[in-house]
Amino acid sequence: MEKKKNGFASGIGFILAAAGSAVGLGNLWGFPFKTSANGGAAFVFVYIACVLFIGAVTMIAEIYIGKRAAANTVSSYKKINKNFGWAGLLVLLIPFLITCYYSVLGGYTLKYTLNSFAGNEGILGTFSVNIGEVILYTALFMVLALVIVMAGIKGGIEKASKVLMPVLFLILVFIVIFCLFLGEGVQAGLNKYLNPDFYAFFHDAEGNLSFNGLLAAMGQAFFSLSLGMGAMVCYGSYTGKEIKVGKSVAMICIFDTCVAFLAGLAMFPAIGALAPEQLNTSGGVGLMFAILPLVFARMGAFGQVISFLFFAMVAIAAITSVISLVEVVTQLIVQKTKMSRKKSALVVMAIAFAISVPVGISLGRVAILEEAGLNLFGFDMLTFFDEATNAVLMPLGAFAACFAIGWLFGEKKTLADWFSPKALVARLEEDGLHLGKFSMVFAVMIKYVTPVLILFLDVSGIITNVTKNPNYWFIVGFSLLLIIISAVFYFLFLKKSNTGCNADELAAEEVEEASAE
Ligand code: PFF
């Protein structure tokens, strides 16, 4: 009998699932407005450079860390170095926190999808503070994601991604073509989106030199590619020998970037044609949930169909992303506690749901209506968690992956073994990572260039933010607290104990089946 394995059934299944994790609200919403706010095509160029030099390199490292261990994130980092397993715990707390706010936004997308035929124009102010409804849609979104995670990797995540990702892409292409032919105003929209403005990219609103554009590009690349949060380590752990890491990463990065670029190519021409007075308004929650509904309303009867397709596409993107976040945490619980997948996923979701309730309330009252209310140190809760995870912790998670592969990985006998990229290539090849002619470039990047860039940008981002708003220290403090908790918990409870691996889930299932017979 062929040996059973719990993981992706095929290479394409893995690529679609990883692309599903990557393509999400970050692409369909974050990228377009960040591009238009940060110098258009100038931002796109720098973004692509970030994807190439930072994103792809980090993604190779993360997928490989998971793949070679075939285990949860804690065990995967532990396998690199026993004293570094806590990084695996840290990169697991981040997706958990993201789940709590991503699901609230996911709930919004479901509401807007289902309400498309009744019209979404102007509902943001009333829907967002209708707490019962917000909670209901958040719960609905979480249940959909839960059902997929409960069904496992092959039967749930892979199956769902194989169906949903092509659907998403077809809808996107259709909407882009539709929007590009809306006539007058399309050009103005395109200019707003893409007009290259390097001055705007490197300066703030007051005309001072600023790295904010660069920071936004890097942050966006990490978030969009699902890096620094264990998701790629986790999905990578479910891959087998048939998957080529380098090629898969290239495909995921290209797909993710194309979708992000196309999303803007739909939105801005449509706004330019139908709501040109909105072209210069802010791109936050308003872009997706207030301005676009206005645009759809002005499209006439067909606008309802476009609205439905558009929000369904966003909801699909959000679901295939959130399942990767939940899987990271579920995987560890299944493997460490030997509880069933269904129970583990349910526990993770239930706790995330409890936290998402105040986040949902805070988003409506504080962020959207700008009333005093549920906030954390002057930030609405979504912004607080979003900043802590995206601006502070995610780059550190990505740094951890680079550091693990670049410096901790493998046995080093001589000084050259420590410092030479060539020696690193040899160690990686011997271990099973073959990158062909890119291997030297990869080794130099992962050892010397990428981690330095990441640290520089993370630290300068923190400095910029605390100078602008001293309360930002609370966000930094909260992030540090999570790091300390991960480290203390790891060294006290996990370092010496068995933290499990993917095969454990199969073994547990077999025992269960045998006892049922
Ligand atoms: N990459 C997703 C997006 O662009 O919306 C968000 C995300 C999913 C981030 C999964 C992190 C992650 F682990």
Short mmCIF file of C-alpha atoms and ligand atoms in Angstrom, two decimals:
data_model
loop_
_atom_site.label_atom_id
_atom_site.label_comp_id
_atom_site.label_asym_id
_atom_site.label_seq_id
_atom_site.Cartn_x
_atom_site.Cartn_y
_atom_site.Cartn_z
CA MET A 1 0.00 0.00 0.00
CA GLU A 2 1.18 3.47 -0.80
CA LYS A 3 2.17 5.35 2.29
CA LYS A 4 -0.48 7.90 3.20
CA LYS A 5 0.61 11.48 3.57
CA ASN A 6 -1.31 14.46 4.84
CA GLY A 7 -0.57 17.38 2.62
CA PHE A 8 -1.25 18.85 -0.79
CA ALA A 9 -2.10 16.26 -3.40
CA SER A 10 -0.42 18.14 -6.23
CA GLY A 11 2.04 20.91 -6.99
CA ILE A 12 -0.61 23.04 -8.61
CA GLY A 13 -2.84 22.54 -5.58
CA PHE A 14 -0.10 23.91 -3.36
CA ILE A 15 0.57 26.87 -5.66
CA LEU A 16 -3.11 27.77 -5.82
CA ALA A 17 -3.49 27.47 -2.06
CA ALA A 18 -0.42 29.64 -1.43
CA ALA A 19 -1.63 32.13 -4.04
CA GLY A 20 -5.00 32.01 -2.30
CA SER A 21 -3.32 32.97 0.94
CA ALA A 22 -1.40 35.75 -0.77
CA VAL A 23 -4.23 37.23 -2.81
CA GLY A 24 -6.56 38.96 -0.39
CA LEU A 25 -7.74 42.31 0.85
CA GLY A 26 -4.14 43.46 0.61
CA ASN A 27 -4.22 43.09 -3.18
CA LEU A 28 -7.73 44.12 -4.02
CA TRP A 29 -7.87 47.06 -1.70
CA GLY A 30 -4.55 47.96 -0.06
CA PHE A 31 -2.40 47.95 -3.19
CA PRO A 32 -4.57 50.22 -5.37
CA PHE A 33 -4.96 52.93 -2.78
CA LYS A 34 -1.37 52.79 -1.58
CA THR A 35 -0.21 53.08 -5.17
CA SER A 36 -2.37 56.10 -5.88
CA ALA A 37 -1.32 57.73 -2.60
CA ASN A 38 2.41 57.15 -3.06
CA GLY A 39 3.39 58.32 -6.48
CA GLY A 40 1.59 55.89 -8.83
CA ALA A 41 3.94 54.01 -11.13
CA ALA A 42 6.89 55.07 -8.94
CA PHE A 43 5.32 53.00 -6.17
CA VAL A 44 4.68 50.10 -8.55
CA PHE A 45 8.37 49.98 -9.56
CA VAL A 46 9.60 50.01 -6.00
CA TYR A 47 6.95 47.51 -5.01
CA ILE A 48 8.13 45.10 -7.68
CA ALA A 49 11.71 45.55 -6.48
CA CYS A 50 10.57 44.74 -2.93
CA VAL A 51 8.80 41.61 -4.18
CA LEU A 52 11.93 40.48 -6.00
CA PHE A 53 14.64 41.31 -3.48
CA ILE A 54 12.83 40.93 -0.21
CA GLY A 55 9.57 39.10 -0.79
CA ALA A 56 10.61 36.24 -3.05
CA VAL A 57 13.80 35.59 -1.06
CA THR A 58 11.89 35.46 2.21
CA MET A 59 9.18 33.27 0.70
CA ILE A 60 11.72 30.72 -0.48
CA ALA A 61 13.18 30.65 3.01
CA GLU A 62 9.79 30.26 4.69
CA ILE A 63 8.47 27.54 2.41
CA TYR A 64 11.72 25.65 2.72
CA ILE A 65 11.79 25.90 6.51
CA GLY A 66 8.37 24.25 6.60
CA LYS A 67 9.00 21.77 3.83
CA ARG A 68 12.16 20.27 5.32
CA ALA A 69 10.52 19.80 8.71
CA ALA A 70 7.03 18.71 7.56
CA ALA A 71 5.73 20.09 10.82
CA ASN A 72 4.08 23.08 12.50
CA THR A 73 5.93 26.39 12.72
CA VAL A 74 7.35 25.78 16.21
CA SER A 75 8.80 22.40 15.28
CA SER A 76 10.00 23.82 11.95
CA TYR A 77 12.06 26.59 13.56
CA LYS A 78 13.15 24.22 16.29
CA LYS A 79 14.53 21.91 13.64
CA ILE A 80 16.75 24.72 12.38
CA ASN A 81 18.00 25.43 15.88
CA LYS A 82 16.64 24.31 19.24
CA ASN A 83 17.01 27.77 20.73
CA PHE A 84 15.14 29.43 17.89
CA GLY A 85 11.85 27.54 18.16
CA TRP A 86 10.28 30.56 19.83
CA ALA A 87 10.33 32.35 16.48
CA GLY A 88 7.88 29.68 15.34
CA LEU A 89 5.60 30.62 18.22
CA LEU A 90 5.86 34.33 17.47
CA VAL A 91 4.99 33.87 13.80
CA LEU A 92 1.95 31.99 15.01
CA LEU A 93 0.62 34.69 17.32
CA ILE A 94 0.67 37.19 14.45
CA PRO A 95 -1.78 35.29 12.20
CA PHE A 96 -3.99 34.71 15.18
CA LEU A 97 -4.28 38.45 15.79
CA ILE A 98 -4.79 39.15 12.09
CA THR A 99 -7.63 36.62 11.99
CA CYS A 100 -9.47 38.71 14.59
CA TYR A 101 -9.64 41.83 12.42
CA TYR A 102 -9.42 40.30 8.94
CA SER A 103 -12.63 38.39 9.69
CA VAL A 104 -14.49 41.58 10.56
CA LEU A 105 -13.55 43.01 7.16
CA GLY A 106 -14.38 39.64 5.59
CA GLY A 107 -17.82 39.97 7.20
CA TYR A 108 -18.22 43.38 5.57
CA THR A 109 -17.45 41.88 2.16
CA LEU A 110 -20.11 39.21 2.66
CA LYS A 111 -22.68 41.79 3.68
CA TYR A 112 -21.86 43.89 0.62
CA THR A 113 -22.04 40.85 -1.66
CA LEU A 114 -25.41 39.71 -0.42
CA ASN A 115 -26.77 43.25 -0.30
CA SER A 116 -25.66 44.12 -3.83
CA PHE A 117 -29.10 43.89 -5.36
CA ALA A 118 -30.62 46.10 -2.67
CA GLY A 119 -27.84 48.66 -3.16
CA ASN A 120 -24.81 49.36 -0.97
CA GLU A 121 -24.58 53.07 -1.55
CA GLY A 122 -24.45 54.99 1.70
CA ILE A 123 -24.88 51.96 3.97
CA LEU A 124 -21.41 52.11 5.52
CA GLY A 125 -22.39 54.54 8.28
CA THR A 126 -25.44 52.54 9.34
CA PHE A 127 -24.15 49.01 8.76
CA SER A 128 -20.83 49.51 10.52
CA VAL A 129 -22.50 50.53 13.79
CA ASN A 130 -25.28 47.98 13.63
CA ILE A 131 -23.39 45.75 16.01
CA GLY A 132 -25.68 42.77 15.75
CA GLU A 133 -25.36 42.69 11.99
CA VAL A 134 -21.60 43.21 11.99
CA ILE A 135 -21.20 40.33 14.42
CA LEU A 136 -23.53 38.16 12.38
CA TYR A 137 -21.58 38.66 9.16
CA THR A 138 -18.24 38.27 10.92
CA ALA A 139 -19.52 34.98 12.33
CA LEU A 140 -20.77 33.87 8.92
CA PHE A 141 -17.38 34.61 7.38
CA MET A 142 -15.61 32.70 10.14
CA VAL A 143 -17.92 29.71 9.80
CA LEU A 144 -17.20 29.47 6.07
CA ALA A 145 -13.46 29.55 6.73
CA LEU A 146 -13.84 27.08 9.59
CA VAL A 147 -15.64 24.54 7.43
CA ILE A 148 -12.74 24.60 4.97
CA VAL A 149 -10.01 24.29 7.61
CA MET A 150 -11.89 21.48 9.37
CA ALA A 151 -11.90 19.49 6.13
CA GLY A 152 -8.11 19.39 6.18
CA ILE A 153 -5.41 20.28 3.70
CA LYS A 154 -6.24 18.06 0.75
CA GLY A 155 -10.00 17.85 1.23
CA GLY A 156 -10.51 21.43 2.41
CA ILE A 157 -7.86 24.05 1.71
CA GLU A 158 -6.57 22.57 -1.56
CA LYS A 159 -10.02 21.76 -2.93
CA ALA A 160 -11.42 25.18 -2.08
CA SER A 161 -8.43 27.01 -3.57
CA LYS A 162 -8.57 25.00 -6.79
CA VAL A 163 -12.14 26.09 -7.37
CA LEU A 164 -12.11 29.58 -5.90
CA MET A 165 -8.86 30.99 -7.31
CA PRO A 166 -9.74 30.53 -11.00
CA VAL A 167 -13.21 31.95 -10.30
CA LEU A 168 -11.63 34.97 -8.63
CA PHE A 169 -9.28 35.57 -11.52
CA LEU A 170 -12.01 35.30 -14.15
CA ILE A 171 -14.23 37.76 -12.30
CA LEU A 172 -11.32 40.15 -11.95
CA VAL A 173 -10.42 40.08 -15.63
CA PHE A 174 -14.05 40.55 -16.60
CA ILE A 175 -14.45 43.56 -14.28
CA VAL A 176 -11.20 45.16 -15.46
CA ILE A 177 -12.28 44.94 -19.10
CA PHE A 178 -15.71 46.28 -18.23
CA CYS A 179 -14.25 49.23 -16.29
CA LEU A 180 -11.65 50.13 -18.91
CA PHE A 181 -14.47 50.66 -21.41
CA LEU A 182 -16.57 52.99 -19.31
CA GLY A 183 -15.66 55.90 -21.55
CA GLU A 184 -14.94 59.44 -20.49
CA GLY A 185 -13.05 59.73 -17.23
CA VAL A 186 -11.26 56.36 -17.56
CA GLN A 187 -8.06 58.16 -18.52
CA ALA A 188 -8.28 60.51 -15.54
CA GLY A 189 -8.69 57.49 -13.29
CA LEU A 190 -5.69 55.78 -14.83
CA ASN A 191 -3.63 58.94 -14.35
CA LYS A 192 -4.61 59.11 -10.70
CA TYR A 193 -3.63 55.48 -10.26
CA LEU A 194 -0.42 55.26 -12.22
CA ASN A 195 1.02 58.64 -13.11
CA PRO A 196 4.67 58.18 -12.05
CA ASP A 197 5.57 60.78 -9.45
CA PHE A 198 8.93 60.07 -7.85
CA TYR A 199 8.83 63.37 -5.97
CA ALA A 200 5.61 62.32 -4.22
CA PHE A 201 7.14 58.91 -3.57
CA PHE A 202 10.13 60.32 -1.70
CA HIS A 203 8.49 63.27 0.04
CA ASP A 204 5.74 63.73 2.60
CA ALA A 205 2.81 66.12 2.30
CA GLU A 206 4.95 69.00 3.63
CA GLY A 207 7.63 68.40 1.03
CA ASN A 208 10.19 66.86 3.40
CA LEU A 209 12.28 63.93 2.27
CA SER A 210 10.54 60.80 3.53
CA PHE A 211 10.96 57.05 3.40
CA ASN A 212 7.27 56.51 3.92
CA GLY A 213 6.69 55.44 0.33
CA LEU A 214 9.47 52.89 0.61
CA LEU A 215 8.16 51.63 3.93
CA ALA A 216 4.66 51.37 2.52
CA ALA A 217 5.97 49.38 -0.44
CA MET A 218 7.88 46.94 1.73
CA GLY A 219 5.07 46.54 4.25
CA GLN A 220 2.64 46.00 1.44
CA ALA A 221 4.88 43.36 -0.15
CA PHE A 222 5.10 41.37 3.10
CA PHE A 223 1.43 41.57 3.85
CA SER A 224 0.38 40.83 0.33
CA LEU A 225 2.67 37.83 -0.01
CA SER A 226 1.60 36.49 3.42
CA LEU A 227 5.16 36.59 4.74
CA GLY A 228 6.46 36.81 8.27
CA MET A 229 3.38 35.16 9.69
CA GLY A 230 4.01 31.48 9.47
CA ALA A 231 1.51 30.97 6.65
CA MET A 232 4.11 29.97 4.06
CA VAL A 233 6.05 27.88 6.58
CA CYS A 234 2.82 26.07 7.37
CA TYR A 235 1.73 25.52 3.74
CA GLY A 236 5.30 24.64 2.79
CA SER A 237 5.28 21.91 5.42
CA TYR A 238 2.51 20.14 3.53
CA THR A 239 4.47 19.88 0.29
CA GLY A 240 6.34 16.85 -0.92
CA LYS A 241 9.36 16.16 -3.09
CA GLU A 242 7.44 16.90 -6.30
CA ILE A 243 7.35 20.62 -5.55
CA LYS A 244 10.13 22.90 -6.74
CA VAL A 245 10.40 25.71 -4.22
CA GLY A 246 11.96 28.31 -6.52
CA LYS A 247 9.50 27.82 -9.37
CA SER A 248 6.50 27.79 -7.06
CA VAL A 249 7.62 31.03 -5.41
CA ALA A 250 8.06 32.69 -8.80
CA MET A 251 4.53 31.73 -9.79
CA ILE A 252 2.98 32.83 -6.51
CA CYS A 253 4.75 36.20 -6.61
CA ILE A 254 3.84 36.88 -10.24
CA PHE A 255 0.22 35.93 -9.69
CA ASP A 256 -0.08 38.00 -6.53
CA THR A 257 1.44 41.08 -8.14
CA CYS A 258 -0.72 40.79 -11.26
CA VAL A 259 -3.90 40.55 -9.23
CA ALA A 260 -2.94 43.62 -7.17
CA PHE A 261 -2.10 45.60 -10.27
CA LEU A 262 -5.31 44.55 -12.03
CA ALA A 263 -7.44 45.49 -9.04
CA GLY A 264 -6.34 49.11 -9.39
CA LEU A 265 -6.94 48.89 -13.11
CA ALA A 266 -10.57 48.15 -12.34
CA MET A 267 -11.16 50.60 -9.52
CA PHE A 268 -9.58 53.83 -10.66
CA PRO A 269 -11.00 53.97 -14.19
CA ALA A 270 -14.44 53.24 -12.74
CA ILE A 271 -14.10 56.02 -10.16
CA GLY A 272 -12.72 58.36 -12.83
CA ALA A 273 -15.65 57.66 -15.13
CA LEU A 274 -18.50 57.61 -12.65
CA ALA A 275 -17.43 59.46 -9.54
CA PRO A 276 -14.58 61.76 -10.57
CA GLU A 277 -15.24 64.02 -7.60
CA GLN A 278 -14.05 61.12 -5.40
CA LEU A 279 -10.72 60.59 -7.14
CA ASN A 280 -8.83 62.55 -4.52
CA THR A 281 -10.54 61.32 -1.38
CA SER A 282 -8.82 59.09 1.11
CA GLY A 283 -8.31 55.47 0.34
CA GLY A 284 -9.04 53.87 3.70
CA VAL A 285 -12.17 51.89 4.55
CA GLY A 286 -14.04 54.43 2.41
CA LEU A 287 -12.56 53.35 -0.92
CA MET A 288 -13.98 49.88 -0.85
CA PHE A 289 -17.09 50.32 1.24
CA ALA A 290 -18.29 53.83 0.35
CA ILE A 291 -16.80 55.03 -2.93
CA LEU A 292 -17.09 51.81 -4.93
CA PRO A 293 -20.75 51.27 -3.93
CA LEU A 294 -21.40 54.81 -5.16
CA VAL A 295 -19.72 53.94 -8.46
CA PHE A 296 -21.76 50.74 -8.79
CA ALA A 297 -24.97 52.65 -8.07
CA ARG A 298 -24.18 55.06 -10.90
CA MET A 299 -23.69 52.18 -13.34
CA GLY A 300 -27.43 51.65 -13.48
CA ALA A 301 -29.06 48.21 -13.42
CA PHE A 302 -25.96 46.40 -14.58
CA GLY A 303 -24.12 47.96 -11.65
CA GLN A 304 -25.87 45.58 -9.26
CA VAL A 305 -24.47 42.60 -11.09
CA ILE A 306 -21.00 44.12 -11.19
CA SER A 307 -21.27 44.97 -7.51
CA PHE A 308 -22.27 41.40 -6.69
CA LEU A 309 -19.41 39.94 -8.73
CA PHE A 310 -16.92 42.42 -7.32
CA PHE A 311 -17.73 41.88 -3.66
CA ALA A 312 -18.04 38.12 -4.16
CA MET A 313 -14.53 38.22 -5.59
CA VAL A 314 -13.25 40.19 -2.60
CA ALA A 315 -14.98 37.80 -0.21
CA ILE A 316 -13.40 34.82 -1.98
CA ALA A 317 -9.99 36.44 -1.76
CA ALA A 318 -10.49 37.12 1.94
CA ILE A 319 -11.63 33.57 2.70
CA THR A 320 -8.73 31.88 0.95
CA SER A 321 -6.44 34.17 2.95
CA VAL A 322 -8.00 33.71 6.34
CA ILE A 323 -7.94 29.92 6.07
CA SER A 324 -4.14 30.10 5.89
CA LEU A 325 -4.04 32.24 9.01
CA VAL A 326 -6.26 29.83 10.93
CA GLU A 327 -4.37 26.79 9.65
CA VAL A 328 -1.08 28.05 11.10
CA VAL A 329 -2.52 28.00 14.62
CA THR A 330 -4.67 24.91 14.12
CA GLN A 331 -1.68 22.91 12.88
CA LEU A 332 0.27 23.45 16.10
CA ILE A 333 -2.70 22.66 18.33
CA VAL A 334 -3.49 19.44 16.44
CA GLN A 335 0.11 18.31 16.57
CA LYS A 336 0.97 19.38 20.09
CA THR A 337 -2.21 18.44 21.94
CA LYS A 338 -3.30 15.54 19.66
CA MET A 339 -6.78 16.99 19.71
CA SER A 340 -8.73 16.37 16.48
CA ARG A 341 -8.45 18.88 13.62
CA LYS A 342 -12.13 19.74 13.90
CA LYS A 343 -11.95 20.51 17.61
CA SER A 344 -8.68 22.41 17.30
CA ALA A 345 -9.92 24.62 14.48
CA LEU A 346 -13.12 25.27 16.39
CA VAL A 347 -11.21 26.36 19.50
CA VAL A 348 -9.00 28.70 17.46
CA MET A 349 -11.98 30.24 15.68
CA ALA A 350 -14.05 30.58 18.84
CA ILE A 351 -11.32 32.57 20.60
CA ALA A 352 -10.69 34.67 17.50
CA PHE A 353 -14.41 35.35 17.24
CA ALA A 354 -14.56 36.54 20.86
CA ILE A 355 -11.79 39.03 20.13
CA SER A 356 -13.27 40.08 16.80
CA VAL A 357 -16.47 41.31 18.49
CA PRO A 358 -14.86 44.35 20.19
CA VAL A 359 -12.74 44.88 17.07
CA GLY A 360 -15.90 45.05 14.95
CA ILE A 361 -17.54 47.49 17.37
CA SER A 362 -14.42 49.64 17.45
CA LEU A 363 -14.13 49.68 13.67
CA GLY A 364 -17.66 51.03 13.24
CA ARG A 365 -17.69 53.56 16.05
CA VAL A 366 -14.14 54.79 16.23
CA ALA A 367 -12.64 54.29 12.77
CA ILE A 368 -15.66 54.91 10.59
CA LEU A 369 -17.90 57.26 12.58
CA GLU A 370 -14.93 58.79 14.42
CA GLU A 371 -16.77 58.78 17.73
CA ALA A 372 -15.14 58.22 21.10
CA GLY A 373 -15.53 54.60 22.03
CA LEU A 374 -13.79 51.31 22.20
CA ASN A 375 -10.20 52.21 21.50
CA LEU A 376 -6.77 51.15 22.60
CA PHE A 377 -4.49 54.05 23.57
CA GLY A 378 -6.21 56.34 21.09
CA PHE A 379 -6.25 53.88 18.20
CA ASP A 380 -9.29 52.00 16.99
CA MET A 381 -8.64 48.33 17.67
CA LEU A 382 -8.29 47.38 14.04
CA THR A 383 -5.58 49.96 13.48
CA PHE A 384 -3.85 48.93 16.70
CA PHE A 385 -3.65 45.24 15.76
CA ASP A 386 -2.97 46.03 12.14
CA GLU A 387 -0.02 48.29 12.98
CA ALA A 388 1.41 45.91 15.57
CA THR A 389 1.26 42.98 13.20
CA ASN A 390 2.04 44.64 9.87
CA ALA A 391 4.40 47.43 10.72
CA VAL A 392 6.32 45.94 13.64
CA LEU A 393 6.00 42.18 13.93
CA MET A 394 5.62 40.98 10.36
CA PRO A 395 9.01 42.35 9.25
CA LEU A 396 10.52 40.69 12.32
CA GLY A 397 8.86 37.41 11.36
CA ALA A 398 10.35 37.74 7.89
CA PHE A 399 13.72 38.62 9.41
CA ALA A 400 13.51 35.46 11.52
CA ALA A 401 13.07 33.35 8.38
CA CYS A 402 16.06 34.97 6.66
CA PHE A 403 18.21 34.71 9.76
CA ALA A 404 17.26 31.07 10.26
CA ILE A 405 18.23 30.04 6.74
CA GLY A 406 21.06 32.53 6.24
CA TRP A 407 22.88 32.13 9.55
CA LEU A 408 21.55 29.36 11.76
CA PHE A 409 21.04 26.65 9.21
CA GLY A 410 23.34 23.62 9.05
CA GLU A 411 26.61 22.62 10.61
CA LYS A 412 29.50 25.07 10.26
CA LYS A 413 33.02 23.90 10.90
CA THR A 414 35.20 26.69 9.59
CA LEU A 415 35.01 30.47 9.53
CA ALA A 416 34.26 30.35 5.80
CA ASP A 417 31.30 28.09 6.54
CA TRP A 418 29.86 30.91 8.60
CA PHE A 419 30.40 33.79 6.25
CA SER A 420 30.62 32.49 2.71
CA PRO A 421 27.46 32.35 0.58
CA LYS A 422 29.07 29.52 -1.34
CA ALA A 423 29.27 27.39 1.75
CA LEU A 424 25.61 28.16 2.42
CA VAL A 425 24.68 27.05 -1.09
CA ALA A 426 26.51 23.78 -0.51
CA ARG A 427 24.71 23.19 2.79
CA LEU A 428 21.32 23.98 1.26
CA GLU A 429 21.92 21.77 -1.78
CA GLU A 430 22.95 18.92 0.43
CA ASP A 431 19.80 19.40 2.46
CA GLY A 432 17.59 19.39 -0.65
CA LEU A 433 17.04 23.00 -1.70
CA HIS A 434 18.05 23.34 -5.34
CA LEU A 435 17.72 26.78 -6.88
CA GLY A 436 19.87 26.24 -9.96
CA LYS A 437 21.55 29.32 -11.31
CA PHE A 438 19.84 31.51 -8.75
CA SER A 439 21.35 29.72 -5.78
CA MET A 440 24.30 32.12 -5.34
CA VAL A 441 22.10 35.20 -5.70
CA PHE A 442 19.73 33.70 -3.17
CA ALA A 443 22.53 32.93 -0.71
CA VAL A 444 23.98 36.45 -0.88
CA MET A 445 20.55 38.03 -0.55
CA ILE A 446 19.33 35.91 2.33
CA LYS A 447 22.55 36.25 4.31
CA TYR A 448 23.49 39.87 3.77
CA VAL A 449 21.05 41.98 1.84
CA THR A 450 17.47 41.05 2.69
CA PRO A 451 17.76 40.90 6.51
CA VAL A 452 19.62 44.22 6.61
CA LEU A 453 16.99 45.88 4.41
CA ILE A 454 14.20 44.47 6.52
CA LEU A 455 15.71 45.65 9.80
CA PHE A 456 16.50 49.07 8.43
CA LEU A 457 12.99 49.56 7.13
CA ASP A 458 11.34 48.15 10.24
CA VAL A 459 13.32 50.38 12.60
CA SER A 460 12.94 53.50 10.48
CA GLY A 461 9.21 52.78 10.18
CA ILE A 462 8.90 52.60 13.96
CA ILE A 463 10.90 55.82 14.39
CA THR A 464 8.73 57.66 11.86
CA ASN A 465 5.57 56.50 13.56
CA VAL A 466 6.56 57.31 17.13
CA THR A 467 7.75 60.75 16.09
CA LYS A 468 4.39 61.41 14.48
CA ASN A 469 2.40 60.01 17.38
CA PRO A 470 4.00 59.17 20.75
CA ASN A 471 1.10 56.83 21.51
CA TYR A 472 2.63 54.56 18.88
CA TRP A 473 4.98 53.43 21.66
CA PHE A 474 2.06 51.43 23.02
CA ILE A 475 1.89 49.53 19.75
CA VAL A 476 5.64 48.90 19.89
CA GLY A 477 5.33 47.89 23.56
CA PHE A 478 2.50 45.48 22.80
CA SER A 479 4.58 43.91 20.02
CA LEU A 480 7.57 43.54 22.34
CA LEU A 481 5.31 41.91 24.89
CA LEU A 482 4.27 39.30 22.33
CA ILE A 483 7.91 38.60 21.55
CA ILE A 484 8.73 38.15 25.24
CA ILE A 485 5.68 35.94 25.79
CA SER A 486 6.67 33.73 22.85
CA ALA A 487 10.20 33.36 24.12
CA VAL A 488 9.30 32.70 27.76
CA PHE A 489 6.53 30.25 26.88
CA TYR A 490 8.81 28.43 24.46
CA PHE A 491 11.72 28.02 26.82
CA LEU A 492 9.50 27.03 29.75
CA PHE A 493 7.10 24.65 28.03
CA LEU A 494 8.04 23.77 24.47
CA LYS A 495 11.78 23.58 24.04
CA LYS A 496 12.25 20.26 25.80
CA SER A 497 8.92 18.71 24.91
CA ASN A 498 7.83 17.09 21.68
CA THR A 499 5.99 19.70 19.64
CA GLY A 500 4.77 17.26 17.00
CA CYS A 501 4.85 17.04 13.23
CA ASN A 502 2.46 16.55 10.29
CA ALA A 503 2.66 12.77 10.48
CA ASP A 504 1.17 12.91 13.98
CA GLU A 505 -2.20 13.99 12.64
CA LEU A 506 -2.30 11.00 10.32
CA ALA A 507 -1.24 8.65 13.08
CA ALA A 508 -3.95 9.99 15.36
CA GLU A 509 -6.56 9.51 12.62
CA GLU A 510 -5.43 5.94 12.07
CA VAL A 511 -5.72 5.15 15.77
CA GLU A 512 -9.20 6.64 15.77
CA GLU A 513 -10.24 4.65 12.70
CA ALA A 514 -8.87 1.45 14.21
CA SER A 515 -10.73 1.98 17.47
CA ALA A 516 -13.94 2.71 15.57
CA GLU A 517 -13.79 -0.63 13.77
N1 PFF B 1 -1.88 38.20 1.95
C1 PFF B 1 -3.21 38.53 2.40
C2 PFF B 1 -3.67 39.78 1.70
O1 PFF B 1 -2.96 40.32 0.84
O2 PFF B 1 -4.76 40.24 2.01
C3 PFF B 1 -3.31 38.70 3.88
C4 PFF B 1 -2.62 37.67 4.67
C5 PFF B 1 -3.00 36.34 4.62
C6 PFF B 1 -1.55 38.00 5.39
C7 PFF B 1 -2.31 35.37 5.29
C8 PFF B 1 -0.86 37.04 6.09
C9 PFF B 1 -1.22 35.74 6.01
F1 PFF B 1 -0.54 34.85 6.65
#
